[in-house]
Amino acid sequence: MTALLIVAHAPLASALLAAASHVYADRMDAVAALDIGPQDSAEQAEAAVRAALARLATPGAGGGTLVLTDVFGATPCRAAQAAAAGAPRVRLVAGVNVPMLWRVLCYAGELPLDALVERAVSGAQQGVLPVAVARRQNQAGRGLVDDQVHHHDQQ
């Protein structure tokens, strides 16, 4: 199975990990999250990403590691880029969201790393769409009842 590392501004990585474990609790052994705080320097962030990649690069993770970051060009992404540059079988995708994360976890055991990257991007894109608020049908719009409008008045 492909390992997954989420690197994002604190506390987003931990929150995404919680969302992942909510749906895919059985796959959490190959998933890690790394929150980058405002106090972390670029060097500290890169060292933390390297350490997390080393922990995930176990013999059972023969599928490689996919790193998901929140914002392209920000410290978490730059740290992941630098750490992944020298690591074999590591791919990086920026712009993580929950649909992307769930899509990755759904296919992490089935697809090779490069195909998983494509699924991650398509999952993120397909998960973002405008939603119209449906108006109640066959119900007359009911205004506020007099008691609701004058709730402050004594009766």
PDB file of N, CA and C in Angstrom, residues 65-130:
ATOM      1  N   THR A  65       5.415   6.784  -1.239  1.00  0.00           N
ATOM      2  CA  THR A  65       4.736   7.705  -0.325  1.00  0.00           C
ATOM      3  C   THR A  65       4.174   8.878  -1.113  1.00  0.00           C
ATOM      4  N   LEU A  66       2.925   9.200  -0.844  1.00  0.00           N
ATOM      5  CA  LEU A  66       2.284  10.373  -1.409  1.00  0.00           C
ATOM      6  C   LEU A  66       2.204  11.419  -0.312  1.00  0.00           C
ATOM      7  N   VAL A  67       2.713  12.617  -0.601  1.00  0.00           N
ATOM      8  CA  VAL A  67       2.679  13.725   0.348  1.00  0.00           C
ATOM      9  C   VAL A  67       1.642  14.722  -0.143  1.00  0.00           C
ATOM     10  N   LEU A  68       0.700  15.056   0.738  1.00  0.00           N
ATOM     11  CA  LEU A  68      -0.332  16.051   0.431  1.00  0.00           C
ATOM     12  C   LEU A  68      -0.074  17.280   1.283  1.00  0.00           C
ATOM     13  N   THR A  69       0.004  18.445   0.628  1.00  0.00           N
ATOM     14  CA  THR A  69       0.209  19.701   1.354  1.00  0.00           C
ATOM     15  C   THR A  69      -0.959  20.631   1.114  1.00  0.00           C
ATOM     16  N   ASP A  70      -1.068  21.652   1.939  1.00  0.00           N
ATOM     17  CA  ASP A  70      -2.224  22.528   1.839  1.00  0.00           C
ATOM     18  C   ASP A  70      -2.095  23.609   0.763  1.00  0.00           C
ATOM     19  N   VAL A  71      -1.035  24.396   0.776  1.00  0.00           N
ATOM     20  CA  VAL A  71      -0.926  25.538  -0.131  1.00  0.00           C
ATOM     21  C   VAL A  71       0.398  25.489  -0.891  1.00  0.00           C
ATOM     22  N   PHE A  72       0.322  25.515  -2.192  1.00  0.00           N
ATOM     23  CA  PHE A  72       1.537  25.528  -2.993  1.00  0.00           C
ATOM     24  C   PHE A  72       2.338  26.790  -2.692  1.00  0.00           C
ATOM     25  N   GLY A  73       3.632  26.621  -2.465  1.00  0.00           N
ATOM     26  CA  GLY A  73       4.525  27.752  -2.229  1.00  0.00           C
ATOM     27  C   GLY A  73       4.669  28.160  -0.788  1.00  0.00           C
ATOM     28  N   ALA A  74       3.800  27.674   0.089  1.00  0.00           N
ATOM     29  CA  ALA A  74       3.899  28.008   1.509  1.00  0.00           C
ATOM     30  C   ALA A  74       4.943  27.107   2.179  1.00  0.00           C
ATOM     31  N   THR A  75       5.278  27.411   3.411  1.00  0.00           N
ATOM     32  CA  THR A  75       6.326  26.679   4.117  1.00  0.00           C
ATOM     33  C   THR A  75       6.114  25.164   4.143  1.00  0.00           C
ATOM     34  N   PRO A  76       4.910  24.665   4.445  1.00  0.00           N
ATOM     35  CA  PRO A  76       4.744  23.208   4.438  1.00  0.00           C
ATOM     36  C   PRO A  76       5.048  22.582   3.077  1.00  0.00           C
ATOM     37  N   CYS A  77       4.620  23.213   2.026  1.00  0.00           N
ATOM     38  CA  CYS A  77       4.861  22.698   0.677  1.00  0.00           C
ATOM     39  C   CYS A  77       6.341  22.779   0.310  1.00  0.00           C
ATOM     40  N   ARG A  78       6.973  23.895   0.613  1.00  0.00           N
ATOM     41  CA  ARG A  78       8.398  24.032   0.296  1.00  0.00           C
ATOM     42  C   ARG A  78       9.232  23.023   1.071  1.00  0.00           C
ATOM     43  N   ALA A  79       8.885  22.791   2.334  1.00  0.00           N
ATOM     44  CA  ALA A  79       9.602  21.803   3.144  1.00  0.00           C
ATOM     45  C   ALA A  79       9.415  20.405   2.558  1.00  0.00           C
ATOM     46  N   ALA A  80       8.205  20.094   2.143  1.00  0.00           N
ATOM     47  CA  ALA A  80       7.930  18.784   1.534  1.00  0.00           C
ATOM     48  C   ALA A  80       8.661  18.636   0.201  1.00  0.00           C
ATOM     49  N   GLN A  81       8.714  19.709  -0.585  1.00  0.00           N
ATOM     50  CA  GLN A  81       9.448  19.669  -1.854  1.00  0.00           C
ATOM     51  C   GLN A  81      10.917  19.371  -1.618  1.00  0.00           C
ATOM     52  N   ALA A  82      11.515  20.055  -0.671  1.00  0.00           N
ATOM     53  CA  ALA A  82      12.940  19.866  -0.385  1.00  0.00           C
ATOM     54  C   ALA A  82      13.212  18.457   0.130  1.00  0.00           C
ATOM     55  N   ALA A  83      12.338  17.962   1.005  1.00  0.00           N
ATOM     56  CA  ALA A  83      12.539  16.626   1.564  1.00  0.00           C
ATOM     57  C   ALA A  83      12.302  15.540   0.515  1.00  0.00           C
ATOM     58  N   ALA A  84      11.355  15.752  -0.359  1.00  0.00           N
ATOM     59  CA  ALA A  84      11.031  14.747  -1.376  1.00  0.00           C
ATOM     60  C   ALA A  84      12.045  14.722  -2.510  1.00  0.00           C
ATOM     61  N   ALA A  85      12.803  15.807  -2.652  1.00  0.00           N
ATOM     62  CA  ALA A  85      13.752  15.899  -3.761  1.00  0.00           C
ATOM     63  C   ALA A  85      14.772  14.770  -3.738  1.00  0.00           C
ATOM     64  N   GLY A  86      15.192  14.357  -2.577  1.00  0.00           N
ATOM     65  CA  GLY A  86      16.184  13.293  -2.501  1.00  0.00           C
ATOM     66  C   GLY A  86      15.616  11.943  -2.133  1.00  0.00           C
ATOM     67  N   ALA A  87      14.323  11.855  -1.994  1.00  0.00           N
ATOM     68  CA  ALA A  87      13.707  10.604  -1.554  1.00  0.00           C
ATOM     69  C   ALA A  87      13.152   9.828  -2.751  1.00  0.00           C
ATOM     70  N   PRO A  88      13.459   8.544  -2.820  1.00  0.00           N
ATOM     71  CA  PRO A  88      12.910   7.741  -3.912  1.00  0.00           C
ATOM     72  C   PRO A  88      11.434   7.419  -3.669  1.00  0.00           C
ATOM     73  N   ARG A  89      10.675   7.331  -4.732  1.00  0.00           N
ATOM     74  CA  ARG A  89       9.262   6.930  -4.685  1.00  0.00           C
ATOM     75  C   ARG A  89       8.401   7.824  -3.792  1.00  0.00           C
ATOM     76  N   VAL A  90       8.635   9.132  -3.898  1.00  0.00           N
ATOM     77  CA  VAL A  90       7.817  10.098  -3.177  1.00  0.00           C
ATOM     78  C   VAL A  90       7.229  11.061  -4.197  1.00  0.00           C
ATOM     79  N   ARG A  91       5.916  11.283  -4.112  1.00  0.00           N
ATOM     80  CA  ARG A  91       5.240  12.251  -4.973  1.00  0.00           C
ATOM     81  C   ARG A  91       4.554  13.271  -4.073  1.00  0.00           C
ATOM     82  N   LEU A  92       4.372  14.478  -4.607  1.00  0.00           N
ATOM     83  CA  LEU A  92       3.827  15.592  -3.839  1.00  0.00           C
ATOM     84  C   LEU A  92       2.667  16.222  -4.597  1.00  0.00           C
ATOM     85  N   VAL A  93       1.568  16.470  -3.865  1.00  0.00           N
ATOM     86  CA  VAL A  93       0.402  17.148  -4.436  1.00  0.00           C
ATOM     87  C   VAL A  93       0.002  18.252  -3.464  1.00  0.00           C
ATOM     88  N   ALA A  94      -0.173  19.466  -3.974  1.00  0.00           N
ATOM     89  CA  ALA A  94      -0.585  20.604  -3.146  1.00  0.00           C
ATOM     90  C   ALA A  94      -2.072  20.874  -3.335  1.00  0.00           C
ATOM     91  N   GLY A  95      -2.680  21.456  -2.322  1.00  0.00           N
ATOM     92  CA  GLY A  95      -4.099  21.813  -2.387  1.00  0.00           C
ATOM     93  C   GLY A  95      -5.002  20.772  -1.753  1.00  0.00           C
ATOM     94  N   VAL A  96      -4.539  20.110  -0.726  1.00  0.00           N
ATOM     95  CA  VAL A  96      -5.304  19.017  -0.119  1.00  0.00           C
ATOM     96  C   VAL A  96      -6.663  19.494   0.384  1.00  0.00           C
ATOM     97  N   ASN A  97      -7.652  18.664   0.168  1.00  0.00           N
ATOM     98  CA  ASN A  97      -8.974  18.857   0.746  1.00  0.00           C
ATOM     99  C   ASN A  97      -9.526  17.476   1.110  1.00  0.00           C
ATOM    100  N   VAL A  98     -10.654  17.429   1.777  1.00  0.00           N
ATOM    101  CA  VAL A  98     -11.186  16.150   2.238  1.00  0.00           C
ATOM    102  C   VAL A  98     -11.558  15.221   1.077  1.00  0.00           C
ATOM    103  N   PRO A  99     -12.200  15.699   0.008  1.00  0.00           N
ATOM    104  CA  PRO A  99     -12.475  14.781  -1.099  1.00  0.00           C
ATOM    105  C   PRO A  99     -11.199  14.158  -1.683  1.00  0.00           C
ATOM    106  N   MET A 100     -10.132  14.948  -1.795  1.00  0.00           N
ATOM    107  CA  MET A 100      -8.862  14.417  -2.276  1.00  0.00           C
ATOM    108  C   MET A 100      -8.354  13.339  -1.331  1.00  0.00           C
ATOM    109  N   LEU A 101      -8.367  13.632  -0.056  1.00  0.00           N
ATOM    110  CA  LEU A 101      -7.864  12.716   0.949  1.00  0.00           C
ATOM    111  C   LEU A 101      -8.625  11.393   0.928  1.00  0.00           C
ATOM    112  N   TRP A 102      -9.941  11.456   0.899  1.00  0.00           N
ATOM    113  CA  TRP A 102     -10.738  10.229   0.887  1.00  0.00           C
ATOM    114  C   TRP A 102     -10.530   9.445  -0.395  1.00  0.00           C
ATOM    115  N   ARG A 103     -10.379  10.138  -1.514  1.00  0.00           N
ATOM    116  CA  ARG A 103     -10.123   9.449  -2.785  1.00  0.00           C
ATOM    117  C   ARG A 103      -8.788   8.708  -2.716  1.00  0.00           C
ATOM    118  N   VAL A 104      -7.775   9.355  -2.176  1.00  0.00           N
ATOM    119  CA  VAL A 104      -6.458   8.716  -2.040  1.00  0.00           C
ATOM    120  C   VAL A 104      -6.555   7.476  -1.166  1.00  0.00           C
ATOM    121  N   LEU A 105      -7.218   7.602  -0.029  1.00  0.00           N
ATOM    122  CA  LEU A 105      -7.313   6.464   0.884  1.00  0.00           C
ATOM    123  C   LEU A 105      -8.132   5.326   0.292  1.00  0.00           C
ATOM    124  N   CYS A 106      -9.108   5.668  -0.508  1.00  0.00           N
ATOM    125  CA  CYS A 106      -9.924   4.641  -1.144  1.00  0.00           C
ATOM    126  C   CYS A 106      -9.089   3.785  -2.101  1.00  0.00           C
ATOM    127  N   TYR A 107      -8.166   4.407  -2.826  1.00  0.00           N
ATOM    128  CA  TYR A 107      -7.410   3.705  -3.865  1.00  0.00           C
ATOM    129  C   TYR A 107      -5.951   3.427  -3.497  1.00  0.00           C
ATOM    130  N   ALA A 108      -5.518   3.782  -2.297  1.00  0.00           N
ATOM    131  CA  ALA A 108      -4.105   3.653  -1.933  1.00  0.00           C
ATOM    132  C   ALA A 108      -3.598   2.219  -2.002  1.00  0.00           C
ATOM    133  N   GLY A 109      -4.445   1.259  -1.769  1.00  0.00           N
ATOM    134  CA  GLY A 109      -4.020  -0.129  -1.811  1.00  0.00           C
ATOM    135  C   GLY A 109      -4.109  -0.765  -3.179  1.00  0.00           C
ATOM    136  N   GLU A 110      -4.717  -0.071  -4.143  1.00  0.00           N
ATOM    137  CA  GLU A 110      -4.979  -0.655  -5.454  1.00  0.00           C
ATOM    138  C   GLU A 110      -4.130  -0.069  -6.583  1.00  0.00           C
ATOM    139  N   LEU A 111      -3.855   1.212  -6.513  1.00  0.00           N
ATOM    140  CA  LEU A 111      -3.220   1.900  -7.632  1.00  0.00           C
ATOM    141  C   LEU A 111      -1.733   2.138  -7.378  1.00  0.00           C
ATOM    142  N   PRO A 112      -0.935   2.154  -8.440  1.00  0.00           N
ATOM    143  CA  PRO A 112       0.467   2.565  -8.285  1.00  0.00           C
ATOM    144  C   PRO A 112       0.529   4.061  -7.962  1.00  0.00           C
ATOM    145  N   LEU A 113       1.672   4.488  -7.487  1.00  0.00           N
ATOM    146  CA  LEU A 113       1.843   5.852  -6.986  1.00  0.00           C
ATOM    147  C   LEU A 113       1.460   6.924  -8.010  1.00  0.00           C
ATOM    148  N   ASP A 114       1.925   6.809  -9.235  1.00  0.00           N
ATOM    149  CA  ASP A 114       1.623   7.849 -10.232  1.00  0.00           C
ATOM    150  C   ASP A 114       0.133   7.915 -10.561  1.00  0.00           C
ATOM    151  N   ALA A 115      -0.532   6.781 -10.611  1.00  0.00           N
ATOM    152  CA  ALA A 115      -1.977   6.770 -10.856  1.00  0.00           C
ATOM    153  C   ALA A 115      -2.727   7.342  -9.651  1.00  0.00           C
ATOM    154  N   LEU A 116      -2.184   7.115  -8.464  1.00  0.00           N
ATOM    155  CA  LEU A 116      -2.798   7.653  -7.256  1.00  0.00           C
ATOM    156  C   LEU A 116      -2.723   9.181  -7.233  1.00  0.00           C
ATOM    157  N   VAL A 117      -1.629   9.716  -7.752  1.00  0.00           N
ATOM    158  CA  VAL A 117      -1.500  11.176  -7.862  1.00  0.00           C
ATOM    159  C   VAL A 117      -2.615  11.731  -8.745  1.00  0.00           C
ATOM    160  N   GLU A 118      -2.870  11.080  -9.866  1.00  0.00           N
ATOM    161  CA  GLU A 118      -3.948  11.518 -10.764  1.00  0.00           C
ATOM    162  C   GLU A 118      -5.305  11.445 -10.074  1.00  0.00           C
ATOM    163  N   ARG A 119      -5.549  10.374  -9.323  1.00  0.00           N
ATOM    164  CA  ARG A 119      -6.814  10.248  -8.589  1.00  0.00           C
ATOM    165  C   ARG A 119      -6.938  11.326  -7.528  1.00  0.00           C
ATOM    166  N   ALA A 120      -5.847  11.659  -6.874  1.00  0.00           N
ATOM    167  CA  ALA A 120      -5.869  12.702  -5.849  1.00  0.00           C
ATOM    168  C   ALA A 120      -6.294  14.033  -6.447  1.00  0.00           C
ATOM    169  N   VAL A 121      -5.700  14.388  -7.565  1.00  0.00           N
ATOM    170  CA  VAL A 121      -6.013  15.669  -8.206  1.00  0.00           C
ATOM    171  C   VAL A 121      -7.451  15.675  -8.707  1.00  0.00           C
ATOM    172  N   SER A 122      -7.887  14.605  -9.337  1.00  0.00           N
ATOM    173  CA  SER A 122      -9.265  14.574  -9.836  1.00  0.00           C
ATOM    174  C   SER A 122     -10.260  14.573  -8.677  1.00  0.00           C
ATOM    175  N   GLY A 123      -9.936  13.896  -7.572  1.00  0.00           N
ATOM    176  CA  GLY A 123     -10.815  13.919  -6.411  1.00  0.00           C
ATOM    177  C   GLY A 123     -10.964  15.307  -5.834  1.00  0.00           C
ATOM    178  N   ALA A 124      -9.866  16.040  -5.786  1.00  0.00           N
ATOM    179  CA  ALA A 124      -9.916  17.411  -5.271  1.00  0.00           C
ATOM    180  C   ALA A 124     -10.758  18.299  -6.170  1.00  0.00           C
ATOM    181  N   GLN A 125     -10.557  18.181  -7.473  1.00  0.00           N
ATOM    182  CA  GLN A 125     -11.299  19.016  -8.413  1.00  0.00           C
ATOM    183  C   GLN A 125     -12.785  18.681  -8.420  1.00  0.00           C
ATOM    184  N   GLN A 126     -13.100  17.403  -8.385  1.00  0.00           N
ATOM    185  CA  GLN A 126     -14.504  16.997  -8.418  1.00  0.00           C
ATOM    186  C   GLN A 126     -15.217  17.267  -7.099  1.00  0.00           C
ATOM    187  N   GLY A 127     -14.450  17.456  -6.040  1.00  0.00           N
ATOM    188  CA  GLY A 127     -15.048  17.723  -4.735  1.00  0.00           C
ATOM    189  C   GLY A 127     -15.366  19.184  -4.494  1.00  0.00           C
ATOM    190  N   VAL A 128     -14.954  20.051  -5.404  1.00  0.00           N
ATOM    191  CA  VAL A 128     -15.216  21.480  -5.251  1.00  0.00           C
ATOM    192  C   VAL A 128     -16.222  21.893  -6.313  1.00  0.00           C
ATOM    193  N   LEU A 129     -17.404  22.308  -5.885  1.00  0.00           N
ATOM    194  CA  LEU A 129     -18.434  22.713  -6.825  1.00  0.00           C
ATOM    195  C   LEU A 129     -19.434  23.630  -6.144  1.00  0.00           C
ATOM    196  N   PRO A 130     -20.060  24.493  -6.912  1.00  0.00           N
ATOM    197  CA  PRO A 130     -21.073  25.373  -6.322  1.00  0.00           C
ATOM    198  C   PRO A 130     -22.318  24.554  -5.985  1.00  0.00           C
TER     199      PRO A 130
END
